[in-house]
Amino acid sequence: TMDLWELAAYLATGVASGVLAGLFGVGGGVVVVPALIFVFGRTGLASDWIPHLAVRTSLAAIVATGAASAYAHHRRGAVRWDLVRSLAPGIVIGAWVGAAFAGILSDEWLKRLFGCFLLYVGGRMLLRRSDVALWALPGTPGMLAAGAGIGALSALVGIGGGTITVPFLSRVGIDMRRAVATSSACGVPIAVAGALGFMAVGWGREGLPAASTGFVYWPAVAAILAASVPMAPIGAHLAHRLPVGQLKRVFAVLLLVLGARLLIA
């Protein structure tokens, strides 16, 4: 059974995930995965599988938040559905490959991989590189390959893929507003395919908690969603009121510290 501290930790994770997603446009997985690694470690839940459980539970939570975000962008007519359709087959294949590969990675290597990813995201936010168009939009094979790469890495580290999809779309000449909107729609197939893959990969493993399906722990998913979905619009509202540039730099440093800790720990 879940105690009050554990429930409060999941709800706080959801609040932080929702607000930061709305404020900075970063995917919830950047916040959810480190928080779950900490909470699962404190509660002694599935001690043999903590990073696997954290990454996979994060992906399952992204399904609903990603769908809500994609719908909001769709209502504003900002989603390039033609690009979503071109990327989706590769994304699904890549997410399944990523899930299968993560299933054979040790806890230590999965934690290191996520640490490297946080260093990449933090460094990117800190340097504020402008994503200028460098290439033409690729044809079908190129989009399939790009989708596979985005899906595989996103499933491996438990994110909706925005930190990879947005730079890719910007580099092929899609303006930032449409790139963010299209990326949010791409996050749904990533999360669905990845979560299903991890349910299958983790099926029947020893030492997993009772309320999980494979590597997806449902009580955490439910609590995080209950808090993150209503908080995302508040984050978006705050983005227009707060000095986002300065806050982004503080958040980037926090990600760099978290990434370094995961690599060193």
PDB file of C-alpha atoms in Angstrom:
ATOM      1  CA  THR A   1       0.000   0.000   0.000  1.00  0.00           C
ATOM      2  CA  MET A   2       1.098   3.580  -0.722  1.00  0.00           C
ATOM      3  CA  ASP A   3       1.831   5.718   2.344  1.00  0.00           C
ATOM      4  CA  LEU A   4       1.077   9.442   2.604  1.00  0.00           C
ATOM      5  CA  TRP A   5       4.709  10.494   1.988  1.00  0.00           C
ATOM      6  CA  GLU A   6       4.885   8.464  -1.216  1.00  0.00           C
ATOM      7  CA  LEU A   7       1.560   9.862  -2.509  1.00  0.00           C
ATOM      8  CA  ALA A   8       2.671  13.440  -1.676  1.00  0.00           C
ATOM      9  CA  ALA A   9       5.961  12.842  -3.543  1.00  0.00           C
ATOM     10  CA  TYR A  10       4.142  11.627  -6.694  1.00  0.00           C
ATOM     11  CA  LEU A  11       1.716  14.574  -6.573  1.00  0.00           C
ATOM     12  CA  ALA A  12       4.596  17.053  -6.098  1.00  0.00           C
ATOM     13  CA  THR A  13       6.397  15.433  -9.059  1.00  0.00           C
ATOM     14  CA  GLY A  14       3.249  15.895 -11.166  1.00  0.00           C
ATOM     15  CA  VAL A  15       2.908  19.551 -10.122  1.00  0.00           C
ATOM     16  CA  ALA A  16       6.572  20.280 -10.966  1.00  0.00           C
ATOM     17  CA  SER A  17       6.329  18.370 -14.253  1.00  0.00           C
ATOM     18  CA  GLY A  18       3.169  20.210 -15.350  1.00  0.00           C
ATOM     19  CA  VAL A  19       4.366  23.695 -14.391  1.00  0.00           C
ATOM     20  CA  LEU A  20       7.825  23.272 -15.951  1.00  0.00           C
ATOM     21  CA  ALA A  21       6.344  21.805 -19.151  1.00  0.00           C
ATOM     22  CA  GLY A  22       4.083  24.851 -19.488  1.00  0.00           C
ATOM     23  CA  LEU A  23       6.792  27.312 -18.438  1.00  0.00           C
ATOM     24  CA  PHE A  24       9.785  26.080 -20.455  1.00  0.00           C
ATOM     25  CA  GLY A  25       8.268  23.681 -22.996  1.00  0.00           C
ATOM     26  CA  VAL A  26      10.429  20.811 -21.698  1.00  0.00           C
ATOM     27  CA  GLY A  27       8.914  17.343 -21.568  1.00  0.00           C
ATOM     28  CA  GLY A  28       7.776  16.052 -18.199  1.00  0.00           C
ATOM     29  CA  GLY A  29      10.193  13.115 -18.368  1.00  0.00           C
ATOM     30  CA  VAL A  30      13.148  15.422 -17.618  1.00  0.00           C
ATOM     31  CA  VAL A  31      11.560  16.072 -14.196  1.00  0.00           C
ATOM     32  CA  VAL A  32       9.635  12.835 -13.606  1.00  0.00           C
ATOM     33  CA  VAL A  33      12.483  10.312 -14.112  1.00  0.00           C
ATOM     34  CA  PRO A  34      14.989  11.798 -11.579  1.00  0.00           C
ATOM     35  CA  ALA A  35      12.146  12.355  -9.079  1.00  0.00           C
ATOM     36  CA  LEU A  36      10.946   8.745  -9.396  1.00  0.00           C
ATOM     37  CA  ILE A  37      14.498   7.375  -9.068  1.00  0.00           C
ATOM     38  CA  PHE A  38      14.708   9.299  -5.765  1.00  0.00           C
ATOM     39  CA  VAL A  39      11.225   8.279  -4.506  1.00  0.00           C
ATOM     40  CA  PHE A  40      11.585   4.596  -5.464  1.00  0.00           C
ATOM     41  CA  GLY A  41      14.989   4.575  -3.773  1.00  0.00           C
ATOM     42  CA  ARG A  42      13.580   6.065  -0.554  1.00  0.00           C
ATOM     43  CA  THR A  43      10.609   3.671  -0.428  1.00  0.00           C
ATOM     44  CA  GLY A  44      12.704   0.604  -1.335  1.00  0.00           C
ATOM     45  CA  LEU A  45      10.291  -0.173  -4.169  1.00  0.00           C
ATOM     46  CA  ALA A  46      11.675  -2.731  -6.647  1.00  0.00           C
ATOM     47  CA  SER A  47      15.249  -1.968  -5.614  1.00  0.00           C
ATOM     48  CA  ASP A  48      16.642  -4.166  -8.418  1.00  0.00           C
ATOM     49  CA  TRP A  49      14.777  -2.237 -11.130  1.00  0.00           C
ATOM     50  CA  ILE A  50      14.602   1.404  -9.963  1.00  0.00           C
ATOM     51  CA  PRO A  51      15.850   3.218 -13.142  1.00  0.00           C
ATOM     52  CA  HIS A  52      13.870   0.858 -15.418  1.00  0.00           C
ATOM     53  CA  LEU A  53      10.695   1.451 -13.410  1.00  0.00           C
ATOM     54  CA  ALA A  54      11.261   5.241 -13.296  1.00  0.00           C
ATOM     55  CA  VAL A  55      11.877   5.621 -17.047  1.00  0.00           C
ATOM     56  CA  ARG A  56       8.939   3.400 -18.042  1.00  0.00           C
ATOM     57  CA  THR A  57       6.455   4.908 -15.576  1.00  0.00           C
ATOM     58  CA  SER A  58       7.406   8.350 -16.893  1.00  0.00           C
ATOM     59  CA  LEU A  59       6.574   7.254 -20.464  1.00  0.00           C
ATOM     60  CA  ALA A  60       3.138   5.962 -19.440  1.00  0.00           C
ATOM     61  CA  ALA A  61       2.352   9.289 -17.717  1.00  0.00           C
ATOM     62  CA  ILE A  62       3.376  11.207 -20.857  1.00  0.00           C
ATOM     63  CA  VAL A  63       0.599   9.543 -22.928  1.00  0.00           C
ATOM     64  CA  ALA A  64      -2.187  11.649 -21.366  1.00  0.00           C
ATOM     65  CA  THR A  65      -0.226  14.890 -20.905  1.00  0.00           C
ATOM     66  CA  GLY A  66       1.102  14.628 -24.478  1.00  0.00           C
ATOM     67  CA  ALA A  67      -2.385  14.057 -25.871  1.00  0.00           C
ATOM     68  CA  ALA A  68      -3.748  17.080 -23.964  1.00  0.00           C
ATOM     69  CA  SER A  69      -0.877  19.266 -25.189  1.00  0.00           C
ATOM     70  CA  ALA A  70      -1.237  18.031 -28.794  1.00  0.00           C
ATOM     71  CA  TYR A  71      -4.990  18.749 -28.729  1.00  0.00           C
ATOM     72  CA  ALA A  72      -4.397  22.296 -27.452  1.00  0.00           C
ATOM     73  CA  HIS A  73      -1.904  22.952 -30.278  1.00  0.00           C
ATOM     74  CA  HIS A  74      -4.226  21.299 -32.827  1.00  0.00           C
ATOM     75  CA  ARG A  75      -7.065  23.671 -31.876  1.00  0.00           C
ATOM     76  CA  ARG A  76      -4.748  26.557 -32.750  1.00  0.00           C
ATOM     77  CA  GLY A  77      -3.997  24.916 -36.119  1.00  0.00           C
ATOM     78  CA  ALA A  78      -0.278  24.681 -35.354  1.00  0.00           C
ATOM     79  CA  VAL A  79       0.317  20.907 -35.778  1.00  0.00           C
ATOM     80  CA  ARG A  80       1.815  19.777 -39.101  1.00  0.00           C
ATOM     81  CA  TRP A  81      -0.058  16.452 -39.287  1.00  0.00           C
ATOM     82  CA  ASP A  82       1.651  15.569 -42.576  1.00  0.00           C
ATOM     83  CA  LEU A  83       4.992  15.546 -40.702  1.00  0.00           C
ATOM     84  CA  VAL A  84       3.508  13.556 -37.798  1.00  0.00           C
ATOM     85  CA  ARG A  85       2.311  10.916 -40.304  1.00  0.00           C
ATOM     86  CA  SER A  86       5.774  10.794 -41.946  1.00  0.00           C
ATOM     87  CA  LEU A  87       7.612  10.413 -38.621  1.00  0.00           C
ATOM     88  CA  ALA A  88       5.142   8.117 -36.796  1.00  0.00           C
ATOM     89  CA  PRO A  89       6.050   4.729 -38.402  1.00  0.00           C
ATOM     90  CA  GLY A  90       9.751   5.247 -37.631  1.00  0.00           C
ATOM     91  CA  ILE A  91       8.901   6.511 -34.127  1.00  0.00           C
ATOM     92  CA  VAL A  92       6.907   3.355 -33.299  1.00  0.00           C
ATOM     93  CA  ILE A  93       9.630   1.017 -34.618  1.00  0.00           C
ATOM     94  CA  GLY A  94      12.345   3.026 -32.840  1.00  0.00           C
ATOM     95  CA  ALA A  95      10.436   3.081 -29.536  1.00  0.00           C
ATOM     96  CA  TRP A  96      10.063  -0.723 -29.627  1.00  0.00           C
ATOM     97  CA  VAL A  97      13.775  -1.132 -30.388  1.00  0.00           C
ATOM     98  CA  GLY A  98      14.604   1.315 -27.562  1.00  0.00           C
ATOM     99  CA  ALA A  99      12.369  -0.632 -25.164  1.00  0.00           C
ATOM    100  CA  ALA A 100      13.988  -3.948 -26.099  1.00  0.00           C
ATOM    101  CA  PHE A 101      17.492  -2.492 -25.710  1.00  0.00           C
ATOM    102  CA  ALA A 102      16.663  -0.903 -22.322  1.00  0.00           C
ATOM    103  CA  GLY A 103      15.394  -4.292 -21.129  1.00  0.00           C
ATOM    104  CA  ILE A 104      18.895  -5.743 -21.459  1.00  0.00           C
ATOM    105  CA  LEU A 105      20.732  -2.686 -20.037  1.00  0.00           C
ATOM    106  CA  SER A 106      21.819  -2.859 -16.398  1.00  0.00           C
ATOM    107  CA  ASP A 107      20.388  -0.370 -13.881  1.00  0.00           C
ATOM    108  CA  GLU A 108      23.756   1.363 -13.689  1.00  0.00           C
ATOM    109  CA  TRP A 109      24.019   1.939 -17.432  1.00  0.00           C
ATOM    110  CA  LEU A 110      20.433   3.131 -17.721  1.00  0.00           C
ATOM    111  CA  LYS A 111      21.081   5.664 -14.947  1.00  0.00           C
ATOM    112  CA  ARG A 112      24.270   6.836 -16.700  1.00  0.00           C
ATOM    113  CA  LEU A 113      22.441   7.167 -20.015  1.00  0.00           C
ATOM    114  CA  PHE A 114      19.787   9.358 -18.395  1.00  0.00           C
ATOM    115  CA  GLY A 115      22.524  11.393 -16.667  1.00  0.00           C
ATOM    116  CA  CYS A 116      24.147  12.076 -20.065  1.00  0.00           C
ATOM    117  CA  PHE A 117      20.751  13.066 -21.470  1.00  0.00           C
ATOM    118  CA  LEU A 118      20.190  15.589 -18.632  1.00  0.00           C
ATOM    119  CA  LEU A 119      23.635  17.093 -19.292  1.00  0.00           C
ATOM    120  CA  TYR A 120      22.675  17.472 -22.978  1.00  0.00           C
ATOM    121  CA  VAL A 121      19.325  19.147 -22.193  1.00  0.00           C
ATOM    122  CA  GLY A 122      20.834  21.402 -19.494  1.00  0.00           C
ATOM    123  CA  GLY A 123      23.735  22.424 -21.739  1.00  0.00           C
ATOM    124  CA  ARG A 124      21.379  23.135 -24.620  1.00  0.00           C
ATOM    125  CA  MET A 125      19.116  25.326 -22.453  1.00  0.00           C
ATOM    126  CA  LEU A 126      22.107  27.181 -20.992  1.00  0.00           C
ATOM    127  CA  LEU A 127      23.792  27.891 -24.334  1.00  0.00           C
ATOM    128  CA  ARG A 128      20.491  28.921 -25.999  1.00  0.00           C
ATOM    129  CA  ARG A 129      21.630  27.931 -29.472  1.00  0.00           C
ATOM    130  CA  SER A 130      19.352  29.156 -32.236  1.00  0.00           C
ATOM    131  CA  ASP A 131      18.069  26.355 -34.438  1.00  0.00           C
ATOM    132  CA  VAL A 132      18.557  27.715 -37.933  1.00  0.00           C
ATOM    133  CA  ALA A 133      17.448  25.697 -40.949  1.00  0.00           C
ATOM    134  CA  LEU A 134      20.418  23.676 -42.219  1.00  0.00           C
ATOM    135  CA  TRP A 135      18.849  20.947 -44.352  1.00  0.00           C
ATOM    136  CA  ALA A 136      15.927  20.435 -46.693  1.00  0.00           C
ATOM    137  CA  LEU A 137      13.006  18.365 -45.417  1.00  0.00           C
ATOM    138  CA  PRO A 138      14.033  14.728 -46.091  1.00  0.00           C
ATOM    139  CA  GLY A 139      12.003  12.294 -48.198  1.00  0.00           C
ATOM    140  CA  THR A 140      10.204   9.188 -46.898  1.00  0.00           C
ATOM    141  CA  PRO A 141      13.354   7.114 -46.076  1.00  0.00           C
ATOM    142  CA  GLY A 142      14.934  10.098 -44.292  1.00  0.00           C
ATOM    143  CA  MET A 143      11.792  10.788 -42.228  1.00  0.00           C
ATOM    144  CA  LEU A 144      11.540   7.067 -41.366  1.00  0.00           C
ATOM    145  CA  ALA A 145      15.172   7.077 -40.160  1.00  0.00           C
ATOM    146  CA  ALA A 146      14.699  10.337 -38.224  1.00  0.00           C
ATOM    147  CA  GLY A 147      11.535   8.965 -36.583  1.00  0.00           C
ATOM    148  CA  ALA A 148      13.330   5.745 -35.623  1.00  0.00           C
ATOM    149  CA  GLY A 149      16.177   7.690 -33.993  1.00  0.00           C
ATOM    150  CA  ILE A 150      13.777   9.981 -32.108  1.00  0.00           C
ATOM    151  CA  GLY A 151      11.617   7.025 -30.969  1.00  0.00           C
ATOM    152  CA  ALA A 152      14.537   4.865 -29.817  1.00  0.00           C
ATOM    153  CA  LEU A 153      16.293   7.543 -27.746  1.00  0.00           C
ATOM    154  CA  SER A 154      13.021   8.872 -26.305  1.00  0.00           C
ATOM    155  CA  ALA A 155      11.921   5.393 -25.179  1.00  0.00           C
ATOM    156  CA  LEU A 156      15.363   4.683 -23.702  1.00  0.00           C
ATOM    157  CA  VAL A 157      15.305   7.769 -21.453  1.00  0.00           C
ATOM    158  CA  GLY A 158      11.534   7.979 -20.824  1.00  0.00           C
ATOM    159  CA  ILE A 159      10.653  11.266 -22.543  1.00  0.00           C
ATOM    160  CA  GLY A 160       8.098  12.458 -25.081  1.00  0.00           C
ATOM    161  CA  GLY A 161      10.895  13.406 -27.470  1.00  0.00           C
ATOM    162  CA  GLY A 162      10.444  17.191 -27.602  1.00  0.00           C
ATOM    163  CA  THR A 163      14.097  17.899 -26.784  1.00  0.00           C
ATOM    164  CA  ILE A 164      15.077  15.868 -29.876  1.00  0.00           C
ATOM    165  CA  THR A 165      12.110  16.427 -32.233  1.00  0.00           C
ATOM    166  CA  VAL A 166      11.984  20.238 -31.942  1.00  0.00           C
ATOM    167  CA  PRO A 167      15.677  20.781 -32.901  1.00  0.00           C
ATOM    168  CA  PHE A 168      15.302  18.308 -35.812  1.00  0.00           C
ATOM    169  CA  LEU A 169      12.193  20.046 -37.186  1.00  0.00           C
ATOM    170  CA  SER A 170      13.821  23.481 -36.752  1.00  0.00           C
ATOM    171  CA  ARG A 171      16.890  22.311 -38.677  1.00  0.00           C
ATOM    172  CA  VAL A 172      14.718  21.234 -41.626  1.00  0.00           C
ATOM    173  CA  GLY A 173      13.086  24.656 -41.829  1.00  0.00           C
ATOM    174  CA  ILE A 174       9.900  24.318 -39.728  1.00  0.00           C
ATOM    175  CA  ASP A 175       9.228  27.510 -37.725  1.00  0.00           C
ATOM    176  CA  MET A 176       9.531  27.156 -33.930  1.00  0.00           C
ATOM    177  CA  ARG A 177       5.817  27.457 -33.081  1.00  0.00           C
ATOM    178  CA  ARG A 178       4.875  24.684 -35.518  1.00  0.00           C
ATOM    179  CA  ALA A 179       7.925  22.595 -34.512  1.00  0.00           C
ATOM    180  CA  VAL A 180       6.859  22.629 -30.827  1.00  0.00           C
ATOM    181  CA  ALA A 181       3.230  21.831 -31.727  1.00  0.00           C
ATOM    182  CA  THR A 182       4.182  19.014 -34.117  1.00  0.00           C
ATOM    183  CA  SER A 183       6.644  17.614 -31.565  1.00  0.00           C
ATOM    184  CA  SER A 184       3.877  17.452 -28.926  1.00  0.00           C
ATOM    185  CA  ALA A 185       1.752  15.366 -31.326  1.00  0.00           C
ATOM    186  CA  CYS A 186       4.753  13.069 -32.021  1.00  0.00           C
ATOM    187  CA  GLY A 187       5.102  12.529 -28.263  1.00  0.00           C
ATOM    188  CA  VAL A 188       1.900  10.472 -28.149  1.00  0.00           C
ATOM    189  CA  PRO A 189       3.043   7.573 -30.422  1.00  0.00           C
ATOM    190  CA  ILE A 190       6.453   7.640 -28.668  1.00  0.00           C
ATOM    191  CA  ALA A 191       4.823   7.267 -25.244  1.00  0.00           C
ATOM    192  CA  VAL A 192       2.223   4.676 -26.332  1.00  0.00           C
ATOM    193  CA  ALA A 193       4.704   2.474 -28.236  1.00  0.00           C
ATOM    194  CA  GLY A 194       7.386   2.840 -25.553  1.00  0.00           C
ATOM    195  CA  ALA A 195       5.024   2.095 -22.648  1.00  0.00           C
ATOM    196  CA  LEU A 196       3.582  -0.989 -24.417  1.00  0.00           C
ATOM    197  CA  GLY A 197       7.112  -2.149 -25.249  1.00  0.00           C
ATOM    198  CA  PHE A 198       8.164  -1.838 -21.602  1.00  0.00           C
ATOM    199  CA  MET A 199       5.109  -3.665 -20.337  1.00  0.00           C
ATOM    200  CA  ALA A 200       6.130  -6.555 -22.604  1.00  0.00           C
ATOM    201  CA  VAL A 201       9.874  -6.365 -21.851  1.00  0.00           C
ATOM    202  CA  GLY A 202       9.285  -6.231 -18.079  1.00  0.00           C
ATOM    203  CA  TRP A 203       6.561  -8.900 -18.022  1.00  0.00           C
ATOM    204  CA  GLY A 204       7.171 -11.598 -15.421  1.00  0.00           C
ATOM    205  CA  ARG A 205      10.447 -10.128 -14.108  1.00  0.00           C
ATOM    206  CA  GLU A 206      11.218 -10.964 -10.484  1.00  0.00           C
ATOM    207  CA  GLY A 207      11.095  -8.209  -7.841  1.00  0.00           C
ATOM    208  CA  LEU A 208       8.600  -5.834  -9.475  1.00  0.00           C
ATOM    209  CA  PRO A 209       5.817  -4.282  -7.307  1.00  0.00           C
ATOM    210  CA  ALA A 210       2.321  -5.793  -7.319  1.00  0.00           C
ATOM    211  CA  ALA A 211       0.583  -2.777  -8.875  1.00  0.00           C
ATOM    212  CA  SER A 212       2.803  -2.724 -11.973  1.00  0.00           C
ATOM    213  CA  THR A 213       2.449  -4.101 -15.490  1.00  0.00           C
ATOM    214  CA  GLY A 214       5.967  -4.958 -16.567  1.00  0.00           C
ATOM    215  CA  PHE A 215       8.067  -1.881 -15.830  1.00  0.00           C
ATOM    216  CA  VAL A 216       5.066   0.515 -15.547  1.00  0.00           C
ATOM    217  CA  TYR A 217       4.009   1.322 -11.939  1.00  0.00           C
ATOM    218  CA  TRP A 218       0.372   2.456 -12.127  1.00  0.00           C
ATOM    219  CA  PRO A 219      -0.118   4.216  -8.716  1.00  0.00           C
ATOM    220  CA  ALA A 220       2.691   6.639  -9.630  1.00  0.00           C
ATOM    221  CA  VAL A 221       1.235   7.176 -13.134  1.00  0.00           C
ATOM    222  CA  ALA A 222      -2.221   8.010 -11.708  1.00  0.00           C
ATOM    223  CA  ALA A 223      -0.931  10.423  -9.043  1.00  0.00           C
ATOM    224  CA  ILE A 224       1.467  12.214 -11.426  1.00  0.00           C
ATOM    225  CA  LEU A 225      -1.274  12.664 -14.040  1.00  0.00           C
ATOM    226  CA  ALA A 226      -3.781  13.936 -11.459  1.00  0.00           C
ATOM    227  CA  ALA A 227      -1.364  16.781 -10.649  1.00  0.00           C
ATOM    228  CA  SER A 228       0.456  17.444 -13.955  1.00  0.00           C
ATOM    229  CA  VAL A 229      -2.506  17.812 -16.348  1.00  0.00           C
ATOM    230  CA  PRO A 230      -4.178  20.758 -14.497  1.00  0.00           C
ATOM    231  CA  MET A 231      -0.797  22.420 -13.748  1.00  0.00           C
ATOM    232  CA  ALA A 232       0.477  22.695 -17.361  1.00  0.00           C
ATOM    233  CA  PRO A 233      -1.863  25.635 -18.254  1.00  0.00           C
ATOM    234  CA  ILE A 234      -0.699  27.418 -15.070  1.00  0.00           C
ATOM    235  CA  GLY A 235       2.914  27.015 -16.235  1.00  0.00           C
ATOM    236  CA  ALA A 236       1.956  28.424 -19.649  1.00  0.00           C
ATOM    237  CA  HIS A 237       0.258  31.392 -17.907  1.00  0.00           C
ATOM    238  CA  LEU A 238       3.356  32.008 -15.727  1.00  0.00           C
ATOM    239  CA  ALA A 239       5.508  32.004 -18.875  1.00  0.00           C
ATOM    240  CA  HIS A 240       3.913  35.351 -19.754  1.00  0.00           C
ATOM    241  CA  ARG A 241       4.401  36.814 -16.247  1.00  0.00           C
ATOM    242  CA  LEU A 242       7.846  35.660 -15.080  1.00  0.00           C
ATOM    243  CA  PRO A 243      11.402  36.344 -16.358  1.00  0.00           C
ATOM    244  CA  VAL A 244      11.537  32.997 -18.208  1.00  0.00           C
ATOM    245  CA  GLY A 245      15.047  33.606 -19.612  1.00  0.00           C
ATOM    246  CA  GLN A 246      16.596  33.865 -16.126  1.00  0.00           C
ATOM    247  CA  LEU A 247      14.495  31.007 -14.724  1.00  0.00           C
ATOM    248  CA  LYS A 248      15.513  28.822 -17.671  1.00  0.00           C
ATOM    249  CA  ARG A 249      19.190  29.326 -16.854  1.00  0.00           C
ATOM    250  CA  VAL A 250      18.588  28.332 -13.201  1.00  0.00           C
ATOM    251  CA  PHE A 251      16.654  25.232 -14.335  1.00  0.00           C
ATOM    252  CA  ALA A 252      19.443  24.368 -16.818  1.00  0.00           C
ATOM    253  CA  VAL A 253      22.035  24.468 -14.002  1.00  0.00           C
ATOM    254  CA  LEU A 254      19.753  22.226 -11.891  1.00  0.00           C
ATOM    255  CA  LEU A 255      19.596  19.705 -14.780  1.00  0.00           C
ATOM    256  CA  LEU A 256      23.402  19.779 -15.132  1.00  0.00           C
ATOM    257  CA  VAL A 257      23.787  19.079 -11.383  1.00  0.00           C
ATOM    258  CA  LEU A 258      21.212  16.240 -11.522  1.00  0.00           C
ATOM    259  CA  GLY A 259      22.884  14.761 -14.602  1.00  0.00           C
ATOM    260  CA  ALA A 260      26.307  14.885 -12.960  1.00  0.00           C
ATOM    261  CA  ARG A 261      24.938  13.263  -9.790  1.00  0.00           C
ATOM    262  CA  LEU A 262      23.390  10.401 -11.747  1.00  0.00           C
ATOM    263  CA  LEU A 263      26.700   9.818 -13.537  1.00  0.00           C
ATOM    264  CA  ILE A 264      28.782   9.953 -10.349  1.00  0.00           C
ATOM    265  CA  ALA A 265      26.396   8.135  -7.952  1.00  0.00           C
TER     266      ALA A 265
END
